[in-house]
Coordinates of C-alpha atoms and ligand atoms in Angstrom, one line a residue:
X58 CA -51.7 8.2 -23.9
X59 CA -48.6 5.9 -23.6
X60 CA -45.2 6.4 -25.0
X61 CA -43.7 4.0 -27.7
X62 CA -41.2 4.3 -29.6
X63 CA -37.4 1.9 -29.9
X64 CA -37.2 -1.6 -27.9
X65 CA -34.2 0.3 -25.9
X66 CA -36.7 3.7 -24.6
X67 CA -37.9 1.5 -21.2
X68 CA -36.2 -1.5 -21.8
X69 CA -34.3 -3.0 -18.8
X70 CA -30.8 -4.5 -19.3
X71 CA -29.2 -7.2 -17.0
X72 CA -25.3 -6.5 -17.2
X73 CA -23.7 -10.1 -17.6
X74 CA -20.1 -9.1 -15.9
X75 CA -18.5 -11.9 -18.3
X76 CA -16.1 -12.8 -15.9
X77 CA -18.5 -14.1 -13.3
X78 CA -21.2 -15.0 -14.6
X79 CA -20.6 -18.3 -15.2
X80 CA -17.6 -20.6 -16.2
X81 CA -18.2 -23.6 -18.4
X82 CA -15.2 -24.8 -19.5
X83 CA -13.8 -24.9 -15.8
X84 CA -10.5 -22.1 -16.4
X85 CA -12.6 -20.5 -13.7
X86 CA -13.2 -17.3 -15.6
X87 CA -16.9 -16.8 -17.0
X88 CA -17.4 -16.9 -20.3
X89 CA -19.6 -17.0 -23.6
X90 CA -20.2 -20.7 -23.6
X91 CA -21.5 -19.9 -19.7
X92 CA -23.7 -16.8 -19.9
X93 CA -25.2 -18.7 -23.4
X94 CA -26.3 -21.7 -20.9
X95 CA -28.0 -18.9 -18.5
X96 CA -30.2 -17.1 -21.0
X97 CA -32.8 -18.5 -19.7
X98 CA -32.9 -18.1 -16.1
X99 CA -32.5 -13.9 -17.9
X100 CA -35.2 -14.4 -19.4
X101 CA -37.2 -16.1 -16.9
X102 CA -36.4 -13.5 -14.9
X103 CA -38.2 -10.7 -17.7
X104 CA -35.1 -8.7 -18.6
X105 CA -35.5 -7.2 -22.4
X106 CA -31.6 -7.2 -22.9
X107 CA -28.2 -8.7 -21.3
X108 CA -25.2 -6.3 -21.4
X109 CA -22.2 -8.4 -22.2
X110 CA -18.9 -7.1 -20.8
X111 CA -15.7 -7.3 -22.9
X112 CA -14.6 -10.7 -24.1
X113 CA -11.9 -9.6 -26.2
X114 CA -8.3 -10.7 -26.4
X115 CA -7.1 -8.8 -23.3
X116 CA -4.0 -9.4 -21.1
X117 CA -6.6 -8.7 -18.1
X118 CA -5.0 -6.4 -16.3
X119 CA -8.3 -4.6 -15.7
X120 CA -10.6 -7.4 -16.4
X121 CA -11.1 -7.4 -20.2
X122 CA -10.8 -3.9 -20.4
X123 CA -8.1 -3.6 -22.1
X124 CA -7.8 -4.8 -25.5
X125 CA -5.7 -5.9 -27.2
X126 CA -7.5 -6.8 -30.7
X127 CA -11.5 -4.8 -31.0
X128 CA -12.4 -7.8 -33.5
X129 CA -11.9 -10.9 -32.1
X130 CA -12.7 -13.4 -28.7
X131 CA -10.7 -14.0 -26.6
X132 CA -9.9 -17.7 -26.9
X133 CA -10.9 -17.8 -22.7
X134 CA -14.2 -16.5 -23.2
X135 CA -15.3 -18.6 -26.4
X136 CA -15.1 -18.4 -30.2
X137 CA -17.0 -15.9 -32.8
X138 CA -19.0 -19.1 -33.4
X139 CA -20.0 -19.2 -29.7
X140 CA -21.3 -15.3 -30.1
X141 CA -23.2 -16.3 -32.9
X142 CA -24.6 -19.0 -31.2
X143 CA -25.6 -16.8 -28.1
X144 CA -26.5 -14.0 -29.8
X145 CA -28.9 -16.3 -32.1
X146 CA -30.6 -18.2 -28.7
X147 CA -31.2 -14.8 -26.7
X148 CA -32.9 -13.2 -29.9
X149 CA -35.6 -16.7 -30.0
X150 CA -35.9 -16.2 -26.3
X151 CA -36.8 -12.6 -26.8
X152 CA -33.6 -10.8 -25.3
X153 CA -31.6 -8.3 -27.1
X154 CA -27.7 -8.1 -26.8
X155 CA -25.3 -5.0 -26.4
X156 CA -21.7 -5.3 -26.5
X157 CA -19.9 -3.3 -25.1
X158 CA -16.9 -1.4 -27.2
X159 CA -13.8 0.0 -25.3
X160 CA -12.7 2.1 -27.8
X161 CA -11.1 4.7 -25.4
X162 CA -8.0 3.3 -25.1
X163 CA -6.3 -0.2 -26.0
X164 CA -4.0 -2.6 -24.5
X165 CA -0.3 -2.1 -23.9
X166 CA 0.1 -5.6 -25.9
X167 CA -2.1 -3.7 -29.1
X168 CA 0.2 -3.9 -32.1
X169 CA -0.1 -0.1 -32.5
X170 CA 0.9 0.4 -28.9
X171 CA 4.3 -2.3 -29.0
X172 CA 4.9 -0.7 -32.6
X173 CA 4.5 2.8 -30.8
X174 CA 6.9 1.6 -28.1
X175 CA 9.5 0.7 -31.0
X176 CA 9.3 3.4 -33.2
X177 CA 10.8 5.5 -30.8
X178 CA 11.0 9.5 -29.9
X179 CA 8.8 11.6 -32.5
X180 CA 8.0 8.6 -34.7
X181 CA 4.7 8.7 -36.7
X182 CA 3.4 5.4 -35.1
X183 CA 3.4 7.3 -32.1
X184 CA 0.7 10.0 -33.3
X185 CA -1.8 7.9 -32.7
X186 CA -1.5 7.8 -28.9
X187 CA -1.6 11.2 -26.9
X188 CA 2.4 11.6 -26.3
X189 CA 4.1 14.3 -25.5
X190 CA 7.6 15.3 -24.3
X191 CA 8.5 14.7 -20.4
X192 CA 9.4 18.0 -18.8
X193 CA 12.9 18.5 -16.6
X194 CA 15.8 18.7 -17.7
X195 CA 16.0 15.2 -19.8
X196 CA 12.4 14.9 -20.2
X197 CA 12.6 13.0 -16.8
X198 CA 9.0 14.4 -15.5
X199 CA 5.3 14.1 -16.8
X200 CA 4.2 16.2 -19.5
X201 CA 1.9 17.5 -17.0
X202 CA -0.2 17.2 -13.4
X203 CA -3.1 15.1 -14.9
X204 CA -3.8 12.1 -12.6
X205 CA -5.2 8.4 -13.5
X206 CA -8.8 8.0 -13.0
X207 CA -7.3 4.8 -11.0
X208 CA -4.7 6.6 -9.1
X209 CA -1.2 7.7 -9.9
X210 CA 0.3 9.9 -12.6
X211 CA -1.8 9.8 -16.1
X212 CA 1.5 9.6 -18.0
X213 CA 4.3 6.8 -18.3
X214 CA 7.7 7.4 -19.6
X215 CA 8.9 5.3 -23.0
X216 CA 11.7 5.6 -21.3
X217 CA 13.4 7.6 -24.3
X218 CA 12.1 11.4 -22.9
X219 CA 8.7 11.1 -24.3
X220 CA 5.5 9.7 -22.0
X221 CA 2.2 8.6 -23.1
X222 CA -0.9 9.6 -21.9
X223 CA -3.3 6.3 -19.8
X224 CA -6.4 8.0 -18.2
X225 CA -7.0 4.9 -16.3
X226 CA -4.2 2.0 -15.9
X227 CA -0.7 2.2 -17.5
X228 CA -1.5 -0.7 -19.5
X229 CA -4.1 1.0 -21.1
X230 CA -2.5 4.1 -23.1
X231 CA -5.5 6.6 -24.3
X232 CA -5.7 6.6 -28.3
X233 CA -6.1 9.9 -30.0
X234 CA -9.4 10.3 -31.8
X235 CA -8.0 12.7 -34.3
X236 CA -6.2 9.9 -35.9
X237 CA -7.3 8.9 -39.5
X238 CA -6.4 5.3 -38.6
X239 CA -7.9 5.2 -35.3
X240 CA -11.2 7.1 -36.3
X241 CA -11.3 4.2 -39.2
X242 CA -10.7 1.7 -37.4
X243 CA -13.2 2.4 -34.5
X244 CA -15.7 2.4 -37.3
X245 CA -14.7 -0.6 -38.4
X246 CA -14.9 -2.2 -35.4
X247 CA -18.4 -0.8 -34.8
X248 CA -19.3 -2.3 -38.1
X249 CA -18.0 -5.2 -37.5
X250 CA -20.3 -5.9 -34.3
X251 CA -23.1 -4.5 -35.8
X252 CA -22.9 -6.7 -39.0
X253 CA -22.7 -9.7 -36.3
X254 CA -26.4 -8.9 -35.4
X255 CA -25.8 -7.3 -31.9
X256 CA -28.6 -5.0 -30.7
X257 CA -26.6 -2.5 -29.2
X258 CA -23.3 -1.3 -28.2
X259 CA -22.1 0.7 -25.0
X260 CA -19.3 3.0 -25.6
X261 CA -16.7 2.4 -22.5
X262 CA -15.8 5.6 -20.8
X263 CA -17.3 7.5 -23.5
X264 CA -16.9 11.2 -22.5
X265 CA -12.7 10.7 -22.3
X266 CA -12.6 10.2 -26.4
X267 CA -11.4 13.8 -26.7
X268 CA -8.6 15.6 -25.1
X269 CA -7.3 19.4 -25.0
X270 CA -4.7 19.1 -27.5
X271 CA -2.6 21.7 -24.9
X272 CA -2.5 19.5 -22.4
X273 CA -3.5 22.3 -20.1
X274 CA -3.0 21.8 -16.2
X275 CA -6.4 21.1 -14.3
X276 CA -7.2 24.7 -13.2
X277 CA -6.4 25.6 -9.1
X278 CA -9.6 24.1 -7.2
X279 CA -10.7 22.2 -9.8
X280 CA -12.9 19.0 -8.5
X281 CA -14.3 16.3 -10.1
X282 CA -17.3 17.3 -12.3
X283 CA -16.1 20.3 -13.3
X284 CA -15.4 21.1 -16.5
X285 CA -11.9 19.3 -17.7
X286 CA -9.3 19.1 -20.4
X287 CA -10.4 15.0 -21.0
X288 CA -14.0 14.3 -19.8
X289 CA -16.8 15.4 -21.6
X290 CA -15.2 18.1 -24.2
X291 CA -17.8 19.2 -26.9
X292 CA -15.6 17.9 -29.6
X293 CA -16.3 13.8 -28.3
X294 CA -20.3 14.8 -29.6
X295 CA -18.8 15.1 -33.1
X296 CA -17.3 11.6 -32.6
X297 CA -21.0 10.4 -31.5
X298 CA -22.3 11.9 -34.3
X299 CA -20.7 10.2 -36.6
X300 CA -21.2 6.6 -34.6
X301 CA -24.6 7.8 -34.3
X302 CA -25.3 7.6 -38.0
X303 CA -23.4 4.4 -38.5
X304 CA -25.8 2.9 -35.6
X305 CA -28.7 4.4 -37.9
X306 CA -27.8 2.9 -40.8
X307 CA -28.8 -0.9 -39.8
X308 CA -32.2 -1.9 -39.5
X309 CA -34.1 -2.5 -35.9
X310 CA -33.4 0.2 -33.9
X311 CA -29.5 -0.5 -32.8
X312 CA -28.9 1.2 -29.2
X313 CA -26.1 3.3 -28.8
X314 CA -25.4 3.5 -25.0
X315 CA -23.0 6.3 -23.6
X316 CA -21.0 5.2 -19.8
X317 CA -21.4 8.9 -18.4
X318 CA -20.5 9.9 -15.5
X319 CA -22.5 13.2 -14.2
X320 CA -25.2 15.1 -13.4
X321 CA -27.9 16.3 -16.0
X322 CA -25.4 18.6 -17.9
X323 CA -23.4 15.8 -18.6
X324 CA -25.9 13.4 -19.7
X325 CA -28.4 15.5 -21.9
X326 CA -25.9 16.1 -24.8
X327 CA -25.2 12.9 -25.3
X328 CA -28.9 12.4 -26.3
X329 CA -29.2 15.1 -28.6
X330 CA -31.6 13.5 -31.5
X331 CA -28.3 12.9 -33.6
X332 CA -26.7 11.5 -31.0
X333 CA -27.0 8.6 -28.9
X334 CA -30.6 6.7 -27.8
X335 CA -29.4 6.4 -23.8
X336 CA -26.3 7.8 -21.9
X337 CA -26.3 6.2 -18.4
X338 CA -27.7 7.9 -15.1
X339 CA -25.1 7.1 -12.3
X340 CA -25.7 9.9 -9.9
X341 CA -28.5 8.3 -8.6
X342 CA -26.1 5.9 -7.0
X343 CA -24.8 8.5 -4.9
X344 CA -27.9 10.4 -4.1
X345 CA -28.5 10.4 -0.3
X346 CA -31.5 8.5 0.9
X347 CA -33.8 11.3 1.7
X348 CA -36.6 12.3 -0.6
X349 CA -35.5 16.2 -1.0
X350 CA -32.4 14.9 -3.2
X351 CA -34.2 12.3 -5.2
X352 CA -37.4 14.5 -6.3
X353 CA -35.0 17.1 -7.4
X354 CA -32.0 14.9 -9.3
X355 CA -34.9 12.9 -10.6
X356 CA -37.1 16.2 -11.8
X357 CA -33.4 17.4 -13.3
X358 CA -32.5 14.1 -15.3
X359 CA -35.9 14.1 -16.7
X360 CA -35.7 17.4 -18.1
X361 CA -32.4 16.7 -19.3
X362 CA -33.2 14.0 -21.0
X363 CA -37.0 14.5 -22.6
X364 CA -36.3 17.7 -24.1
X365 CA -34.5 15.5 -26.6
X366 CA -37.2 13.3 -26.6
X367 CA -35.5 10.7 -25.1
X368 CA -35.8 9.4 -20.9
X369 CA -32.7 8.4 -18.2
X370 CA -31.1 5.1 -18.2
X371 CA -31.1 4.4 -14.7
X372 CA -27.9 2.7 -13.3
X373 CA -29.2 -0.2 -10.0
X374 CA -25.7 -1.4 -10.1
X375 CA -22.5 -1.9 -11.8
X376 CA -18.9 -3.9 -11.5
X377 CA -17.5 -0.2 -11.3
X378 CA -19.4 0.1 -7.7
X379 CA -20.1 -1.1 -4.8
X380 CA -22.8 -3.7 -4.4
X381 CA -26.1 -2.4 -4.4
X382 CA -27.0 -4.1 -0.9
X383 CA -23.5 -2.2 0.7
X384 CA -24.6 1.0 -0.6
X385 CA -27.9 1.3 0.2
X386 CA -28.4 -1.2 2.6
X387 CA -30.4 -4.7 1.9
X388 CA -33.8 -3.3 2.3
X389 CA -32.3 -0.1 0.1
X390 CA -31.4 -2.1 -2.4
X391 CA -34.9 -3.6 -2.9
X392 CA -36.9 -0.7 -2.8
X393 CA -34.2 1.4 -5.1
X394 CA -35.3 -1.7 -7.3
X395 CA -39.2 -0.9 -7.4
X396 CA -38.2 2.9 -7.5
X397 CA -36.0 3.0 -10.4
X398 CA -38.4 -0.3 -12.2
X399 CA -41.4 2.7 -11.9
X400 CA -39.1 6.1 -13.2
X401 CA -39.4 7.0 -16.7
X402 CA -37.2 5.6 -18.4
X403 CA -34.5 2.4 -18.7
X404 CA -32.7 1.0 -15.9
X405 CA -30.0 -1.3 -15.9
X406 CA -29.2 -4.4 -12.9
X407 CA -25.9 -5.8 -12.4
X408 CA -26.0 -9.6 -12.1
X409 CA -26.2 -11.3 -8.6
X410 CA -28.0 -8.1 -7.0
X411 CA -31.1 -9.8 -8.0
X412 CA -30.0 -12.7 -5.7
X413 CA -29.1 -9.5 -3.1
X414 CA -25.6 -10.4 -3.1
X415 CA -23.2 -8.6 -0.3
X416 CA -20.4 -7.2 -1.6
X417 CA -16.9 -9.6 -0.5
X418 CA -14.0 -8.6 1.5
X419 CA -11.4 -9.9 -0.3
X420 CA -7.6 -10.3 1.2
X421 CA -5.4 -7.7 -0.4
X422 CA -3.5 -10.8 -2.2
X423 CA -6.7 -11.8 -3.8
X424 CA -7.6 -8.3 -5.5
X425 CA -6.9 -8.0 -9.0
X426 CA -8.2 -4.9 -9.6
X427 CA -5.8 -2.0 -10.7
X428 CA -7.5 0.6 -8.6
X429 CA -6.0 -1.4 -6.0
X430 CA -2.5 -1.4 -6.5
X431 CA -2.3 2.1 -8.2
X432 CA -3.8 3.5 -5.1
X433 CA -1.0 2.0 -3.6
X434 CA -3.6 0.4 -1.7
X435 CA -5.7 3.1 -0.5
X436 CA -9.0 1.8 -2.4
X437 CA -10.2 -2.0 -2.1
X438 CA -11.0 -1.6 -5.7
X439 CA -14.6 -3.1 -7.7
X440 CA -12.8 -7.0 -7.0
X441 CA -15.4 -7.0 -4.1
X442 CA -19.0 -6.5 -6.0
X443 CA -17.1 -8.7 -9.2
X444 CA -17.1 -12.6 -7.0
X445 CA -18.6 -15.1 -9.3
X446 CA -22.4 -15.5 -8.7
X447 CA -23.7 -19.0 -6.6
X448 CA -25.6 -20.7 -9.6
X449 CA -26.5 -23.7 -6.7
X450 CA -25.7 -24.3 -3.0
X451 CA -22.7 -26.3 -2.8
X452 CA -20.6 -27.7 -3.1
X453 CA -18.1 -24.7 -4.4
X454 CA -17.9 -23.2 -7.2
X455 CA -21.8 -23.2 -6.6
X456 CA -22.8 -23.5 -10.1
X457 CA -20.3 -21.0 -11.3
X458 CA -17.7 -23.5 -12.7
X459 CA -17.6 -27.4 -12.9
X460 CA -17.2 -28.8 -9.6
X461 CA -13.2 -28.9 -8.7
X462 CA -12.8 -25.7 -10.7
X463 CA -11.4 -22.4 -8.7
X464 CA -13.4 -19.7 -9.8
X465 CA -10.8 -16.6 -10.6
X466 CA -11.6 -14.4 -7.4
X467 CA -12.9 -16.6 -4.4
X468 CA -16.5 -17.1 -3.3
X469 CA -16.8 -16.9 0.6
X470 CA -18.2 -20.2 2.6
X471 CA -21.6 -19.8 2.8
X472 CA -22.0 -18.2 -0.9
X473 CA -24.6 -20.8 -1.4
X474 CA -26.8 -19.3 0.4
X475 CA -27.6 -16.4 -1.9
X476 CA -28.1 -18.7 -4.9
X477 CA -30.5 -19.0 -7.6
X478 CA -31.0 -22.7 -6.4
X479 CA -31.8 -21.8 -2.6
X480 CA -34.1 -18.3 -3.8
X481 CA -35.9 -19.8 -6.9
X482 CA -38.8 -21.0 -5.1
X483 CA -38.5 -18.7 -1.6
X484 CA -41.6 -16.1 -2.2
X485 CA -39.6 -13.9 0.5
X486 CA -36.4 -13.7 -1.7
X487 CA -34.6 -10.8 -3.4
X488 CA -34.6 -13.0 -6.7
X489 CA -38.8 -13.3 -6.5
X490 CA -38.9 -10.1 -6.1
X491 CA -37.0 -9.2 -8.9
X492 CA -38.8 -11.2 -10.9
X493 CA -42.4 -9.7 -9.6
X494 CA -41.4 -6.1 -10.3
X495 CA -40.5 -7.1 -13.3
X496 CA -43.4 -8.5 -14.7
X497 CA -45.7 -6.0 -13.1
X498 CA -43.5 -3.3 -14.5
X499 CA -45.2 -4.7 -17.6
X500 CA -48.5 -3.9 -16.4
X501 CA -48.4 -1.4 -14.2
X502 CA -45.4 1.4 -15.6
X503 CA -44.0 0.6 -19.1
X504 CA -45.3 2.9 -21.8
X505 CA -47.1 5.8 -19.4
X506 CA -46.5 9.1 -19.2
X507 CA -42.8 10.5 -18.5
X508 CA -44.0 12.8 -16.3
X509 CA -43.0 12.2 -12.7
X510 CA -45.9 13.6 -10.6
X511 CA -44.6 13.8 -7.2
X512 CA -47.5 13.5 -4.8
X513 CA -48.1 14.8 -1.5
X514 CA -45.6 11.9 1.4
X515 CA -45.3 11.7 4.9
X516 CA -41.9 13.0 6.0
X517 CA -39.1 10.9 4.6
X518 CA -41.3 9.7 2.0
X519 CA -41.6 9.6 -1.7
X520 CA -44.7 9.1 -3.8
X521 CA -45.1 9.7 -7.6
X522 CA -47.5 9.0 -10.1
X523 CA -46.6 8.8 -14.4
X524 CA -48.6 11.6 -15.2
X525 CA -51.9 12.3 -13.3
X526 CA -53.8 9.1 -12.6
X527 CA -52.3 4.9 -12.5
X528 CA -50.4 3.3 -9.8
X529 CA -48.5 5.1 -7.0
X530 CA -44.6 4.3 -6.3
X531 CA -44.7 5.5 -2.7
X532 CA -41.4 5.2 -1.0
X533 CA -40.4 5.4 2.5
X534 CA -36.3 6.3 2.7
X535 CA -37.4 7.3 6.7
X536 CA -36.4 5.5 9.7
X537 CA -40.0 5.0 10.8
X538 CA -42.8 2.5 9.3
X539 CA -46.0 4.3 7.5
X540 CA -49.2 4.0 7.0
X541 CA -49.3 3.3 3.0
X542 CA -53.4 2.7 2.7
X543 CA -54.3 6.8 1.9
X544 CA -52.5 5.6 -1.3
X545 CA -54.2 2.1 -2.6
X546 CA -53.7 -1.3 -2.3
X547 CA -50.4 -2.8 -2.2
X548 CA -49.8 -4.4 -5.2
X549 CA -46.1 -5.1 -4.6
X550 CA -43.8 -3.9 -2.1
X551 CA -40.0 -4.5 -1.2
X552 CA -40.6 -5.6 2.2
X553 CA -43.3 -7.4 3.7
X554 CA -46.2 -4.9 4.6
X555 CA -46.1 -5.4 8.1
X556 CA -50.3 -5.0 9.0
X557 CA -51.2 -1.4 7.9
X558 CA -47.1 -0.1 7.5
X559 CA -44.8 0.1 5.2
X560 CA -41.3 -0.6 6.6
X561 CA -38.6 1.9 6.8
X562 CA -36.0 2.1 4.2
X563 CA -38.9 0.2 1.6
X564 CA -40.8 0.8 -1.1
X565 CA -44.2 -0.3 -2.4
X566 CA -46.2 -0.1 -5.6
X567 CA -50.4 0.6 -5.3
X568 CA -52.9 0.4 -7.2
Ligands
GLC667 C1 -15.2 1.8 -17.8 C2 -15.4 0.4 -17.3 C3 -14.5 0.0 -16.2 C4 -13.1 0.2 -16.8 C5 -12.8 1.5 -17.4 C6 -11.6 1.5 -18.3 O1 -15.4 2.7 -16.8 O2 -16.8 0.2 -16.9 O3 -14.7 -1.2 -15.7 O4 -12.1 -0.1 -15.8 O5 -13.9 1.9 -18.3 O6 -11.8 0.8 -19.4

């Protein structure tokens, strides 16, 4: 028996970080024009859908991120003409689109945030931010202890006694979902996207749409994933609800993707059959490679998930991490490729770790990212997994921009070396094998059983079947090779099979 049902249940998304992916009109930022000309090296590659990051109006301070109008493109990235254009040319080459909608928070450069700012203490256009009254003696401290998800106080003073509340930079004040206006015009904007013909839509930081109106302090010990006054509240599943239906109401199965953050108990809700079709899996990022944590946090997110009736949306990488190469190692990266290409369920690249790009050390003048600065440096930021991807192998910008363009974070000498150009035709590459899993994924996992049925592995090892009988992901995570032939016959692997052994840190698919 296989398992049908929307485009979106096993589809696999290829996140187009906007920015760069790649830059045709030279300003050395990515944009529309760009990632339109690359649709079909995506879908050469066998993607079902490209995730587009924000490219609205935004002052940038945390790459697109924070908007400054929900409804329009920036003039940077393109035109609404441009959209058209790409959304029309991915759907004849078979690829689906989801936008993503930041609808958390806005820019400080939003005209309800500068007419907030004006209005003054107590003013109505302030109700639809979270602001409260400073404490001290003139208002002169934070309304409370809540810290930034970047780093830093979560409030900033007006200046005037009151603060307003910015769960990540302090250009980006939080909007308060309660708020006829803003609940209507986060519809609208949802609408507005929609009616353009988009596929999907991800909802930006989507458990932080509801706050504890008391502004209560984080309890003593509290640590992240516990339960909090802003992440996750069971009120921010009404909100999805009601975005939920909207989503419903358009023909051809529009996705509705959450950005969780946590475990099982986080995710499942957010896939509650009124709810949303996917809410992402990102604790597999931090799983340790040894098979004890994987069977279990993969055996948990299943359960989670199919007892709505829906399956985990597998996060391979994001611009909010680390690249997948630094984190799990080169070979780690591959085989986490085949692993999570075989798992139940929908998984989601980041572009340029199919080329196996290394994450960059960038010089703290070159970081733009906010994490960087409001850590007051502690944290390098996401600048380093964000470089613009090598396109060809030289002269810089490597395909990126036009040549004599400077693309807007630097590519290191030698960048050329990862690109599509030098991999396209190496049969040894990360970017083949990206491309053979995902074709054979066709064949060999899409559409069988959710079940994971974990099968007896060496030490160190993994091996699962969907359901009882097909193809066997076996995975080694060990330090030592193993013998894979008690299994099948290799019929992909992420490292060369070295005679009768699998590598260490690899992974292999048989048949
Ligand atoms: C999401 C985005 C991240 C951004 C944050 C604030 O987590 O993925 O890049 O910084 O929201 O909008």
């Amino acid at each position: 028996m296989t398992d049908t049902g929307p485009w979106w249940r096993e589809a696999v998304t290829y996140e187009v970080y906007l920015r760069s992916f790649a830059d045709a009109d030279g300003d050395g930022l990515g944009d529309l024009a760009g990632a339109r000309s690359r649709l079909p090296y995506l879908a050469g590659l066998g993607v079902d859908a490209v995730w587009l990051t924000p490219f609205y109006p935004s002052p940038d301070h945390d790459g697109g991120y924070d908007v400054s109008d929900h409804r329009a493109v920036d003039p940077r990235m393109g035109t609404l003409a441009e959209l058209d254009g790409l959304i029309a040319d991915a759907h004849r080459l078979g690829l689906r689109v989801v936008v993503d909608l930041v609808l958390n928070h806005v820019s400080s450069a939003h005209p309800w945030f500068t007419a907030a700012r004006a209005a003054g203490p107590g003013a109505p256009e302030r109700d639809r931010f979270h602001v409260r009254p400073g404490r001290g003696v003139a208002g002169e401290l934070p309304p409370n202890g809540w810290r930034s998800i970047f780093g830093g106080p979560a409030w900033a003073p007006f200046g005037d006694g009151e603060w307003y509340l910015h769960l990540f930079d302090i250009e980006q004040p939080d909007l308060r979902h309660e708020h006829p206006e803003v609940a209507a015009d986060a519809a609208a904007t949802l609408r507005f996207w929609l009616d353009r013909g988009v596929d999907g839509v991800r909802f930006d930081a989507a458990g932080s749409l509801v706050k504890d109106p008391a502004y209560p302090e984080l309890p003593a010990g509290w640590q992240a994933g516990d339960p909090s006054p802003y992440s996750d509240r069971d009120e921010v599943h009404e909100i999805y609800r009601r975005w939920a239906r909207q989503l419903a109401a358009y023909p051809g199965d529009r996705l509705g993707v959450a950005e969780t953050w946590g475990g099982p108990e986080v995710v499942g809700p957010y896939l509650r059959p009124d709810e949303l079709g996917q809410a992402f899996a990102m604790d597999p990022l931090y799983w340790p490679l040894r098979p004890e944590p994987w069977r279990a946090g993969v055996d948990a997110l299943l359960a989670a998930t199919t007892r709505h009736g829906r399956l985990p949306a597998w996060v391979h990488g994001s611009h909010d991490v680390s690249r997948a190469a630094q984190r799990w190692g080169r070979d780690g990266a591959r085989a986490m490729l085949l692993v999570m290409l075989a798992l139940p369920g929908a998984v989601y690249l980041y572009a340029g770790d199919e080329l196996g790009l290394p994450e960059v050390a960038l010089a703290d003048d070159e970081i733009r990212d906010p994490v960087f600065r409001r850590s007051g440096g502690q944290e390098r930021g996401r600048d380093g997994a964000r470089v613009p991807l090598p396109w060809t192998e030289g002269p810089a910008p490597y395909g990126f921009g036009p040549v004599g363009s400077t693309p807007w974070l630097p590519q290191p000498a030698g960048w050329g070396g990862f690109s599509v150009a030098r991999q396209a035709d190496d049969p040894a590459s990360a970017l083949a094998l990206t491309r053979a899993a995902l074709r054979l994924r066709e064949r060999c996992w899409r559409g069988r059983p959710a079940e994971v049925a974990w099968r007896d592995a060496p030490p160190g090892c993994l091996a699962f079947r969907r359901g009882a009988d097909g193809p066997t992901c076996l995975v080694n995570l060990g330090d030592v090779a193993i013998d894979p032939r008690p299994y099948g016959s290799v019929l992909l692997a992420s490292a060369p099979v070295d005679g009768p052994t699998l590598p260490a840190r690899s992974a292999a698919w048989l048949g």
